[in-house]
Tab-separated table of C-alpha atoms in Angstrom:
chain	number	residue	atom	x	y	z
A	20	UNK	CA	24.627	8.227	5.223
A	21	UNK	CA	24.332	8.057	1.421
A	22	UNK	CA	20.605	8.845	1.624
A	23	UNK	CA	21.348	12.102	3.469
A	24	UNK	CA	23.999	13.093	0.906
A	25	UNK	CA	21.618	12.283	-1.952
A	26	UNK	CA	18.874	14.399	-0.357
A	27	UNK	CA	21.299	17.313	0.022
A	28	UNK	CA	22.427	17.008	-3.590
A	29	UNK	CA	18.825	16.823	-4.787
A	30	UNK	CA	18.036	19.950	-2.773
A	31	UNK	CA	20.767	21.827	-4.608
A	32	UNK	CA	19.608	20.490	-7.980
A	33	UNK	CA	16.028	21.520	-7.237
A	34	UNK	CA	17.105	25.017	-6.183
A	35	UNK	CA	19.055	25.340	-9.438
A	36	UNK	CA	16.022	24.095	-11.409
A	37	UNK	CA	18.076	21.433	-13.131
A	38	UNK	CA	15.038	19.212	-13.705
A	39	UNK	CA	16.791	15.990	-12.664
A	40	UNK	CA	17.132	14.178	-9.346
A	41	UNK	CA	19.481	11.483	-8.089
A	42	UNK	CA	18.025	8.093	-7.141
A	43	UNK	CA	19.619	5.020	-5.585
A	44	UNK	CA	18.642	1.501	-6.660
A	45	UNK	CA	20.630	-1.221	-4.936
A	46	UNK	CA	24.084	0.307	-4.501
A	47	UNK	CA	24.030	2.176	-7.840
A	48	UNK	CA	23.003	5.710	-8.758
A	49	UNK	CA	20.590	6.903	-11.426
A	50	UNK	CA	19.269	10.227	-12.623
A	51	UNK	CA	15.532	10.649	-13.073
A	52	UNK	CA	13.608	13.401	-14.792
A	53	UNK	CA	11.403	14.291	-17.722
A	54	UNK	CA	13.446	13.231	-20.747
A	55	UNK	CA	12.822	13.008	-24.492
A	56	UNK	CA	11.441	9.664	-25.701
A	57	UNK	CA	14.010	7.033	-26.602
A	58	UNK	CA	14.448	6.072	-30.255
A	59	UNK	CA	11.908	3.462	-31.375
A	60	UNK	CA	9.953	3.849	-28.130
A	61	UNK	CA	6.776	4.773	-29.979
A	62	UNK	CA	6.353	7.840	-27.770
A	63	UNK	CA	6.304	11.411	-29.023
A	64	UNK	CA	6.384	13.511	-25.863
A	65	UNK	CA	8.951	13.693	-23.019
A	66	UNK	CA	8.126	11.652	-19.908
A	67	UNK	CA	9.702	10.494	-16.639
A	68	UNK	CA	12.704	8.227	-17.286
A	69	UNK	CA	15.991	7.193	-15.707
A	70	UNK	CA	19.601	7.384	-16.820
A	71	UNK	CA	21.915	4.713	-15.388
A	72	UNK	CA	25.161	6.330	-14.271
A	73	UNK	CA	27.030	3.111	-13.493
A	74	UNK	CA	28.547	4.552	-10.295
A	75	UNK	CA	28.273	3.399	-6.699
A	76	UNK	CA	26.188	5.229	-4.092
A	77	UNK	CA	29.221	6.545	-2.188
A	78	UNK	CA	30.414	10.150	-1.674
A	79	UNK	CA	32.448	10.145	-4.896
A	80	UNK	CA	29.568	8.655	-6.869
A	81	UNK	CA	27.078	11.184	-5.475
A	82	UNK	CA	29.435	14.038	-6.351
A	83	UNK	CA	29.749	12.681	-9.895
A	84	UNK	CA	25.977	12.243	-10.167
A	85	UNK	CA	25.325	15.854	-9.172
A	86	UNK	CA	27.813	17.167	-11.742
A	87	UNK	CA	26.368	14.859	-14.397
A	88	UNK	CA	22.846	16.052	-13.593
A	89	UNK	CA	23.900	19.660	-14.109
A	90	UNK	CA	25.625	18.806	-17.401
A	91	UNK	CA	22.621	16.887	-18.701
A	92	UNK	CA	20.352	19.699	-17.516
A	93	UNK	CA	22.229	22.073	-19.828
A	94	UNK	CA	21.871	19.598	-22.727
A	95	UNK	CA	18.127	19.413	-22.104
A	96	UNK	CA	17.751	23.192	-21.839
A	97	UNK	CA	19.661	23.750	-25.105
A	98	UNK	CA	17.856	20.832	-26.829
A	99	UNK	CA	21.159	19.020	-27.425
A	100	UNK	CA	20.294	15.923	-25.398
A	101	UNK	CA	20.812	12.669	-27.322
A	102	UNK	CA	20.067	9.195	-25.974
A	103	UNK	CA	22.940	7.730	-28.012
A	104	UNK	CA	25.357	9.045	-25.369
A	105	UNK	CA	23.607	7.183	-22.578
A	106	UNK	CA	22.187	4.058	-24.168
A	107	UNK	CA	24.779	1.323	-23.799
A	108	UNK	CA	22.701	-1.523	-25.022
A	109	UNK	CA	20.769	-4.032	-22.953
A	110	UNK	CA	21.087	-3.558	-19.161
A	111	UNK	CA	22.947	-6.419	-17.531
A	112	UNK	CA	22.668	-6.220	-13.774
A	113	UNK	CA	19.497	-6.782	-11.797
A	114	UNK	CA	19.690	-3.187	-10.533
A	115	UNK	CA	19.692	-1.979	-14.150
A	116	UNK	CA	16.719	-4.158	-14.993
A	117	UNK	CA	14.763	-3.056	-11.929
A	118	UNK	CA	15.330	0.561	-12.939
A	119	UNK	CA	13.996	-0.132	-16.439
A	120	UNK	CA	11.144	-2.221	-15.082
A	121	UNK	CA	10.057	0.554	-12.710
A	122	UNK	CA	10.307	3.093	-15.519
A	123	UNK	CA	8.065	0.947	-17.707
A	124	UNK	CA	5.632	0.308	-14.844
A	125	UNK	CA	4.928	4.007	-14.365
A	126	UNK	CA	4.989	4.729	-18.091
A	127	UNK	CA	1.865	2.572	-18.478
A	128	UNK	CA	-0.146	4.006	-15.548
A	129	UNK	CA	-0.551	7.316	-13.771
A	130	UNK	CA	1.987	7.854	-11.030
A	131	UNK	CA	-0.038	8.632	-7.911
A	132	UNK	CA	-0.403	7.477	-4.305
A	133	UNK	CA	-2.275	4.315	-5.304
A	134	UNK	CA	0.258	3.147	-7.896
A	135	UNK	CA	3.189	4.161	-5.662
A	136	UNK	CA	1.703	2.053	-2.849
A	137	UNK	CA	1.292	-0.941	-5.165
A	138	UNK	CA	4.852	-0.597	-6.461
A	139	UNK	CA	6.335	-0.240	-2.974
A	140	UNK	CA	4.155	-2.847	-1.264
A	141	UNK	CA	3.908	-5.554	-3.914
A	142	UNK	CA	6.767	-5.146	-6.387
A	143	UNK	CA	9.697	-3.501	-4.636
A	144	UNK	CA	9.262	-5.664	-1.538
A	145	UNK	CA	10.103	-8.670	-3.731
A	146	UNK	CA	12.664	-7.029	-6.020
A	147	UNK	CA	14.791	-5.765	-3.114
A	148	UNK	CA	15.552	-9.367	-2.175
A	149	UNK	CA	17.407	-9.951	-5.451
A	150	UNK	CA	21.205	-9.381	-5.568
A	151	UNK	CA	21.454	-5.998	-7.350
A	152	UNK	CA	24.823	-6.539	-9.020
A	153	UNK	CA	24.131	-10.065	-10.280
A	154	UNK	CA	23.253	-10.602	-13.944
A	155	UNK	CA	19.556	-11.217	-14.524
A	156	UNK	CA	18.677	-14.749	-15.593
A	157	UNK	CA	15.766	-17.165	-15.560
A	158	UNK	CA	17.644	-19.465	-13.208
A	159	UNK	CA	18.274	-16.722	-10.653
A	160	UNK	CA	14.591	-15.756	-10.667
A	161	UNK	CA	13.563	-19.397	-10.354
A	162	UNK	CA	15.852	-19.835	-7.332
A	163	UNK	CA	14.364	-16.720	-5.714
A	164	UNK	CA	10.876	-18.162	-6.158
A	165	UNK	CA	11.833	-21.570	-4.760
A	166	UNK	CA	13.397	-19.898	-1.713
A	167	UNK	CA	9.897	-18.855	-0.565
A	168	UNK	CA	7.519	-21.215	1.300
A	169	UNK	CA	5.319	-23.242	-1.092
A	170	UNK	CA	1.567	-22.477	-1.201
A	171	UNK	CA	2.088	-19.230	0.708
A	172	UNK	CA	1.095	-15.656	0.109
A	173	UNK	CA	4.795	-14.786	-0.209
A	174	UNK	CA	5.259	-17.433	-2.926
A	175	UNK	CA	2.222	-16.201	-4.842
A	176	UNK	CA	3.357	-12.565	-4.719
A	177	UNK	CA	6.948	-13.476	-5.640
A	178	UNK	CA	5.731	-15.418	-8.672
A	179	UNK	CA	3.561	-12.511	-9.761
A	180	UNK	CA	6.366	-9.942	-9.524
A	181	UNK	CA	9.239	-12.020	-10.890
A	182	UNK	CA	7.027	-13.399	-13.651
A	183	UNK	CA	6.305	-9.821	-14.732
A	184	UNK	CA	10.014	-8.957	-14.599
A	185	UNK	CA	10.908	-12.045	-16.648
A	186	UNK	CA	8.316	-11.135	-19.266
A	187	UNK	CA	9.623	-7.564	-19.400
A	188	UNK	CA	13.201	-8.829	-19.872
A	189	UNK	CA	12.111	-11.454	-22.454
A	190	UNK	CA	13.312	-14.321	-20.262
A	191	UNK	CA	11.896	-17.814	-20.616
A	192	UNK	CA	10.311	-18.467	-17.225
A	193	UNK	CA	6.931	-20.076	-16.585
A	194	UNK	CA	6.021	-19.106	-13.009
A	195	UNK	CA	2.590	-20.783	-13.069
A	196	UNK	CA	4.067	-24.163	-12.118
A	197	UNK	CA	5.555	-22.663	-8.933
A	198	UNK	CA	2.800	-20.311	-7.752
A	199	UNK	CA	1.002	-23.012	-5.753
A	200	UNK	CA	-2.519	-23.064	-4.391
A	201	UNK	CA	-2.494	-20.226	-1.867
A	202	UNK	CA	-5.706	-18.331	-1.238
A	203	UNK	CA	-6.968	-16.395	1.795
A	204	UNK	CA	-9.261	-19.361	2.492
A	205	UNK	CA	-6.301	-21.713	2.847
A	206	UNK	CA	-4.888	-19.988	5.929
A	207	UNK	CA	-6.238	-20.609	9.394
A	208	UNK	CA	-7.960	-17.492	10.725
A	209	UNK	CA	-6.804	-16.003	13.996
A	210	UNK	CA	-9.303	-14.963	16.607
A	211	UNK	CA	-10.193	-11.296	16.484
A	212	UNK	CA	-10.788	-9.105	19.549
A	213	UNK	CA	-14.353	-8.715	20.749
A	214	UNK	CA	-15.900	-5.272	20.869
A	215	UNK	CA	-15.633	-5.004	24.639
A	216	UNK	CA	-11.855	-5.495	24.499
A	217	UNK	CA	-11.596	-3.047	21.592
A	218	UNK	CA	-13.387	-0.358	23.615
A	219	UNK	CA	-11.276	-1.039	26.722
A	220	UNK	CA	-8.000	-0.729	24.780
A	221	UNK	CA	-8.952	2.779	23.677
A	222	UNK	CA	-8.629	3.990	27.276
A	223	UNK	CA	-5.339	2.170	27.801
A	224	UNK	CA	-3.552	4.361	25.234
A	225	UNK	CA	-1.864	7.328	26.909
A	226	UNK	CA	-1.060	9.441	23.851
A	227	UNK	CA	-4.211	11.412	22.875
A	228	UNK	CA	-3.296	11.612	19.180
A	229	UNK	CA	-2.696	7.875	18.862
A	230	UNK	CA	-5.819	7.244	20.915
A	231	UNK	CA	-7.756	9.221	18.294
A	232	UNK	CA	-6.153	7.173	15.495
A	233	UNK	CA	-7.112	3.970	17.287
A	234	UNK	CA	-10.699	5.171	17.676
A	235	UNK	CA	-10.918	5.883	13.940
A	236	UNK	CA	-9.578	2.429	13.037
A	237	UNK	CA	-12.047	0.747	15.392
A	238	UNK	CA	-15.102	2.782	14.406
A	239	UNK	CA	-14.637	2.885	10.641
A	240	UNK	CA	-12.549	-0.215	9.825
A	241	UNK	CA	-9.924	1.807	7.975
A	242	UNK	CA	-6.549	0.697	6.668
A	243	UNK	CA	-3.836	2.282	8.873
A	244	UNK	CA	-2.626	4.796	6.269
A	245	UNK	CA	-6.170	5.930	5.500
A	246	UNK	CA	-6.548	7.599	8.908
A	247	UNK	CA	-4.171	10.279	7.610
A	248	UNK	CA	-5.955	10.703	4.250
A	249	UNK	CA	-9.436	11.885	5.251
A	250	UNK	CA	-11.755	14.841	4.844
A	251	UNK	CA	-11.006	16.204	8.292
A	252	UNK	CA	-13.292	19.212	7.937
A	253	UNK	CA	-16.393	17.011	7.840
A	254	UNK	CA	-15.169	15.152	10.895
A	255	UNK	CA	-14.611	18.376	12.805
A	256	UNK	CA	-18.197	19.389	12.027
A	257	UNK	CA	-19.338	16.209	13.747
A	258	UNK	CA	-20.555	14.487	10.573
A	259	UNK	CA	-20.702	10.718	11.045
A	260	UNK	CA	-20.200	9.849	7.370
A	261	UNK	CA	-16.468	9.655	6.729
A	262	UNK	CA	-14.819	10.549	3.418
A	263	UNK	CA	-11.642	8.641	2.559
A	264	UNK	CA	-9.694	10.665	0.014
A	265	UNK	CA	-8.552	9.656	-3.465
A	266	UNK	CA	-4.848	9.423	-2.544
A	267	UNK	CA	-5.308	6.078	-0.758
A	268	UNK	CA	-4.856	2.450	-1.754
A	269	UNK	CA	-8.287	2.068	-3.356
A	270	UNK	CA	-9.297	5.707	-3.827
A	271	UNK	CA	-12.239	7.783	-2.680
A	272	UNK	CA	-15.081	6.213	-0.717
A	273	UNK	CA	-17.508	6.959	2.090
A	274	UNK	CA	-17.715	4.947	5.308
A	275	UNK	CA	-20.375	4.820	8.022
A	276	UNK	CA	-19.495	4.137	11.681
A	277	UNK	CA	-20.118	0.781	13.311
A	278	UNK	CA	-20.843	1.596	16.165
A	279	UNK	CA	-22.123	5.166	15.748
A	280	UNK	CA	-21.957	5.508	19.569
A	281	UNK	CA	-18.177	5.206	19.347
A	282	UNK	CA	-18.027	8.465	17.389
A	283	UNK	CA	-18.983	10.300	20.574
A	284	UNK	CA	-17.354	7.846	22.982
A	285	UNK	CA	-13.959	8.172	21.252
A	286	UNK	CA	-14.344	11.927	20.602
A	287	UNK	CA	-13.603	11.504	16.904
A	288	UNK	CA	-14.768	15.008	15.965
A	289	UNK	CA	-11.759	16.284	17.945
A	290	UNK	CA	-9.199	15.450	15.271
A	291	UNK	CA	-5.703	14.850	16.650
A	292	UNK	CA	-2.999	13.563	14.329
A	293	UNK	CA	0.298	12.139	15.591
A	294	UNK	CA	3.424	13.948	14.461
A	295	UNK	CA	4.609	11.577	11.770
A	296	UNK	CA	5.755	12.321	8.230
A	297	UNK	CA	2.558	11.937	6.191
A	298	UNK	CA	4.245	13.011	2.947
A	299	UNK	CA	5.694	9.531	2.562
A	300	UNK	CA	4.027	6.826	0.436
A	301	UNK	CA	0.924	5.197	1.910
A	302	UNK	CA	2.815	2.019	2.737
A	303	UNK	CA	5.352	3.876	4.892
A	304	UNK	CA	2.641	5.888	6.657
A	305	UNK	CA	0.631	2.744	7.367
A	306	UNK	CA	3.705	0.923	8.620
A	307	UNK	CA	4.517	3.727	11.070
A	308	UNK	CA	0.956	3.611	12.384
A	309	UNK	CA	0.941	-0.179	12.770
A	310	UNK	CA	4.349	-0.265	14.445
A	311	UNK	CA	3.313	2.207	17.120
A	312	UNK	CA	-0.023	0.582	17.918
A	313	UNK	CA	1.297	-3.004	17.749
A	314	UNK	CA	3.552	-2.289	20.697
A	315	UNK	CA	0.594	-1.024	22.744
A	316	UNK	CA	-2.155	-3.532	21.930
A	317	UNK	CA	-2.809	-7.214	22.744
A	318	UNK	CA	-3.813	-7.750	19.089
A	319	UNK	CA	-2.769	-6.502	15.668
A	320	UNK	CA	-4.048	-3.074	14.594
A	321	UNK	CA	-5.378	-4.603	11.359
A	322	UNK	CA	-7.657	-6.811	13.486
A	323	UNK	CA	-9.747	-3.678	14.055
A	324	UNK	CA	-10.552	-3.707	10.346
A	325	UNK	CA	-11.468	-7.395	10.474
A	326	UNK	CA	-13.653	-6.784	13.524
A	327	UNK	CA	-15.460	-3.989	11.665
A	328	UNK	CA	-16.147	-6.342	8.740
A	329	UNK	CA	-17.672	-8.963	11.054
A	330	UNK	CA	-19.591	-6.311	12.979
A	331	UNK	CA	-21.405	-5.173	9.824
A	332	UNK	CA	-23.041	-8.595	9.660
A	333	UNK	CA	-24.591	-8.065	13.085
A	334	UNK	CA	-25.840	-4.696	11.858
A	335	UNK	CA	-27.393	-6.424	8.848
A	336	UNK	CA	-25.438	-4.304	6.361
A	337	UNK	CA	-25.676	-5.657	2.822
A	338	UNK	CA	-22.462	-7.419	1.700
A	339	UNK	CA	-22.012	-5.217	-1.358
A	340	UNK	CA	-22.352	-2.060	0.759
A	341	UNK	CA	-19.923	-3.365	3.379
A	342	UNK	CA	-17.418	-4.217	0.631
A	343	UNK	CA	-17.714	-0.737	-0.889
A	344	UNK	CA	-17.196	0.921	2.465
A	345	UNK	CA	-14.082	-1.181	3.069
A	346	UNK	CA	-12.727	-0.307	-0.363
A	347	UNK	CA	-12.637	-3.691	-2.058
A	348	UNK	CA	-14.769	-6.074	-4.119
A	349	UNK	CA	-17.539	-8.314	-2.818
A	350	UNK	CA	-15.380	-11.329	-3.720
A	351	UNK	CA	-12.468	-10.080	-1.599
A	352	UNK	CA	-14.895	-9.260	1.198
A	353	UNK	CA	-16.332	-12.764	1.226
A	354	UNK	CA	-13.112	-14.738	0.735
A	355	UNK	CA	-10.940	-12.671	3.056
A	356	UNK	CA	-13.114	-11.373	5.859
A	357	UNK	CA	-15.811	-14.003	6.224
A	358	UNK	CA	-13.158	-16.424	7.474
A	359	UNK	CA	-13.101	-14.443	10.707
A	360	UNK	CA	-16.719	-15.192	11.538
A	361	UNK	CA	-16.866	-17.506	14.545
A	362	UNK	CA	-19.661	-19.682	15.908
A	363	UNK	CA	-20.378	-16.949	18.452
A	364	UNK	CA	-20.919	-14.439	15.664
A	365	UNK	CA	-23.323	-16.814	13.912
A	366	UNK	CA	-25.202	-17.391	17.170
A	367	UNK	CA	-25.497	-13.664	17.890
A	368	UNK	CA	-26.792	-13.010	14.362
A	369	UNK	CA	-29.306	-15.863	14.715
A	370	UNK	CA	-30.609	-14.558	18.026
A	371	UNK	CA	-30.995	-11.052	16.588
A	372	UNK	CA	-33.001	-12.430	13.679
A	373	UNK	CA	-35.237	-14.438	15.958
A	374	UNK	CA	-36.099	-11.299	17.936
A	375	UNK	CA	-37.367	-9.490	14.860
A	376	UNK	CA	-41.131	-8.952	15.055
A	377	UNK	CA	-41.487	-9.304	11.298
A	378	UNK	CA	-39.560	-12.572	10.959
A	379	UNK	CA	-41.350	-15.417	9.158
A	380	UNK	CA	-43.274	-17.793	11.440
A	381	UNK	CA	-43.544	-21.536	11.082
A	382	UNK	CA	-46.831	-22.759	9.563
A	383	UNK	CA	-49.558	-23.825	11.980
A	384	UNK	CA	-51.036	-27.173	11.070
A	385	UNK	CA	-54.513	-28.337	11.998
A	386	UNK	CA	-54.290	-31.912	13.283
C-alpha cells in the first residue's frame, strides 16, 4: 500500500518538476535528488544524494515527505539550500547507514543497469536481512554472518557485503576469519538436461512468446534478463550472430548459436516478447523470466546456459571465445561451468576427435 502512495506522490513531484523523489528504505522515508555537495566531502559539483526524513513509511509520513520535498525544492531553486539543516551527525540506525552506504556506492561508480543489478543482486539482498531500526554495530554484523551456513556461497557473499559496510562505517570487524572456503568447485554439480530433452521442452510450452524466450536461452546460452536486452533488428533480419546490449550484467557482447539449426527450428527471427515490465532492473526482469519457466520445465532455466557452455566443447570452440560469448572471464568459465562436464561429454568429445581425418596417428614401428 505504501509503495502505491509513494509512486503517486512521486508522480506529482515529477509533474511539478521539484527535482526530488521519495524513497523507502526499511520502514523509513528518504528524499533523493541532485543536491549540492556536503561540507568537507571533497566534491565541487551537485550529485545524487539522500536526505533522511526520520519518518515512517505510512500515509502521514508520505504526506510529510511530499511537503518536505516541495519545500526543499524551493530552497534548491533559490540557492538557499544548506546541509546544516539536515545533517544531524552520524546516522545511528541500520536503515540510515544503508542509505549512506548506497549513496556512497553510486557516488564512486556510474549508475547504470550493470551497477544497479550488482547493488540489487549482491548488496541489497544481504542488507535487507538486517533489522532496519537497530543500531549498527560490529556485533550485530558478526551475528548476521554467523547466521549463514559456513563455507557456503551465502556466507561468502554476506561477508563481502557486511565487511564493506563495516569498513564504510569505520567499525572494527575482520570478516576474513568467517568467510570460509567456498568456491564453485566445492559444490556438487547437478546433472544438466541433454540436448534432446531441451529440444523437446520447447514444444511443450504453450505460450508462443515464452516459447521464443526459451529458444533464445537454449540456443545462445543467455542469462534470463539478457533475452530482453538484445539488438532485435538483427534478429528479425535473420542474422545468426546475436548482439547483447550494454545495459546487461556484463555489457555488450556478441554470441553465436550452438546449435545454428535451432535458430530455424525455434523460429528465433520471429521475435515475440512476453508482456512483462522490462523497465525494471535486470535482476527483477531475470527473476520474472526464471519464475515463469521454472514452473513449466523439468529443470532450471539457468541449466540452459550451463548446457550451452558444455556444448561449446563438443563444437571445439576455444575456451577464451566461449567465455567471451558468455560474458565472463576464462577463469570463471573453467571453475564454474567445467564442473558440469560428465563422463558422457568426455566420451562424446573423444569419439569426435578420433573421427577427424587429420588427427595424429600412432607411430608405426618396424619389428
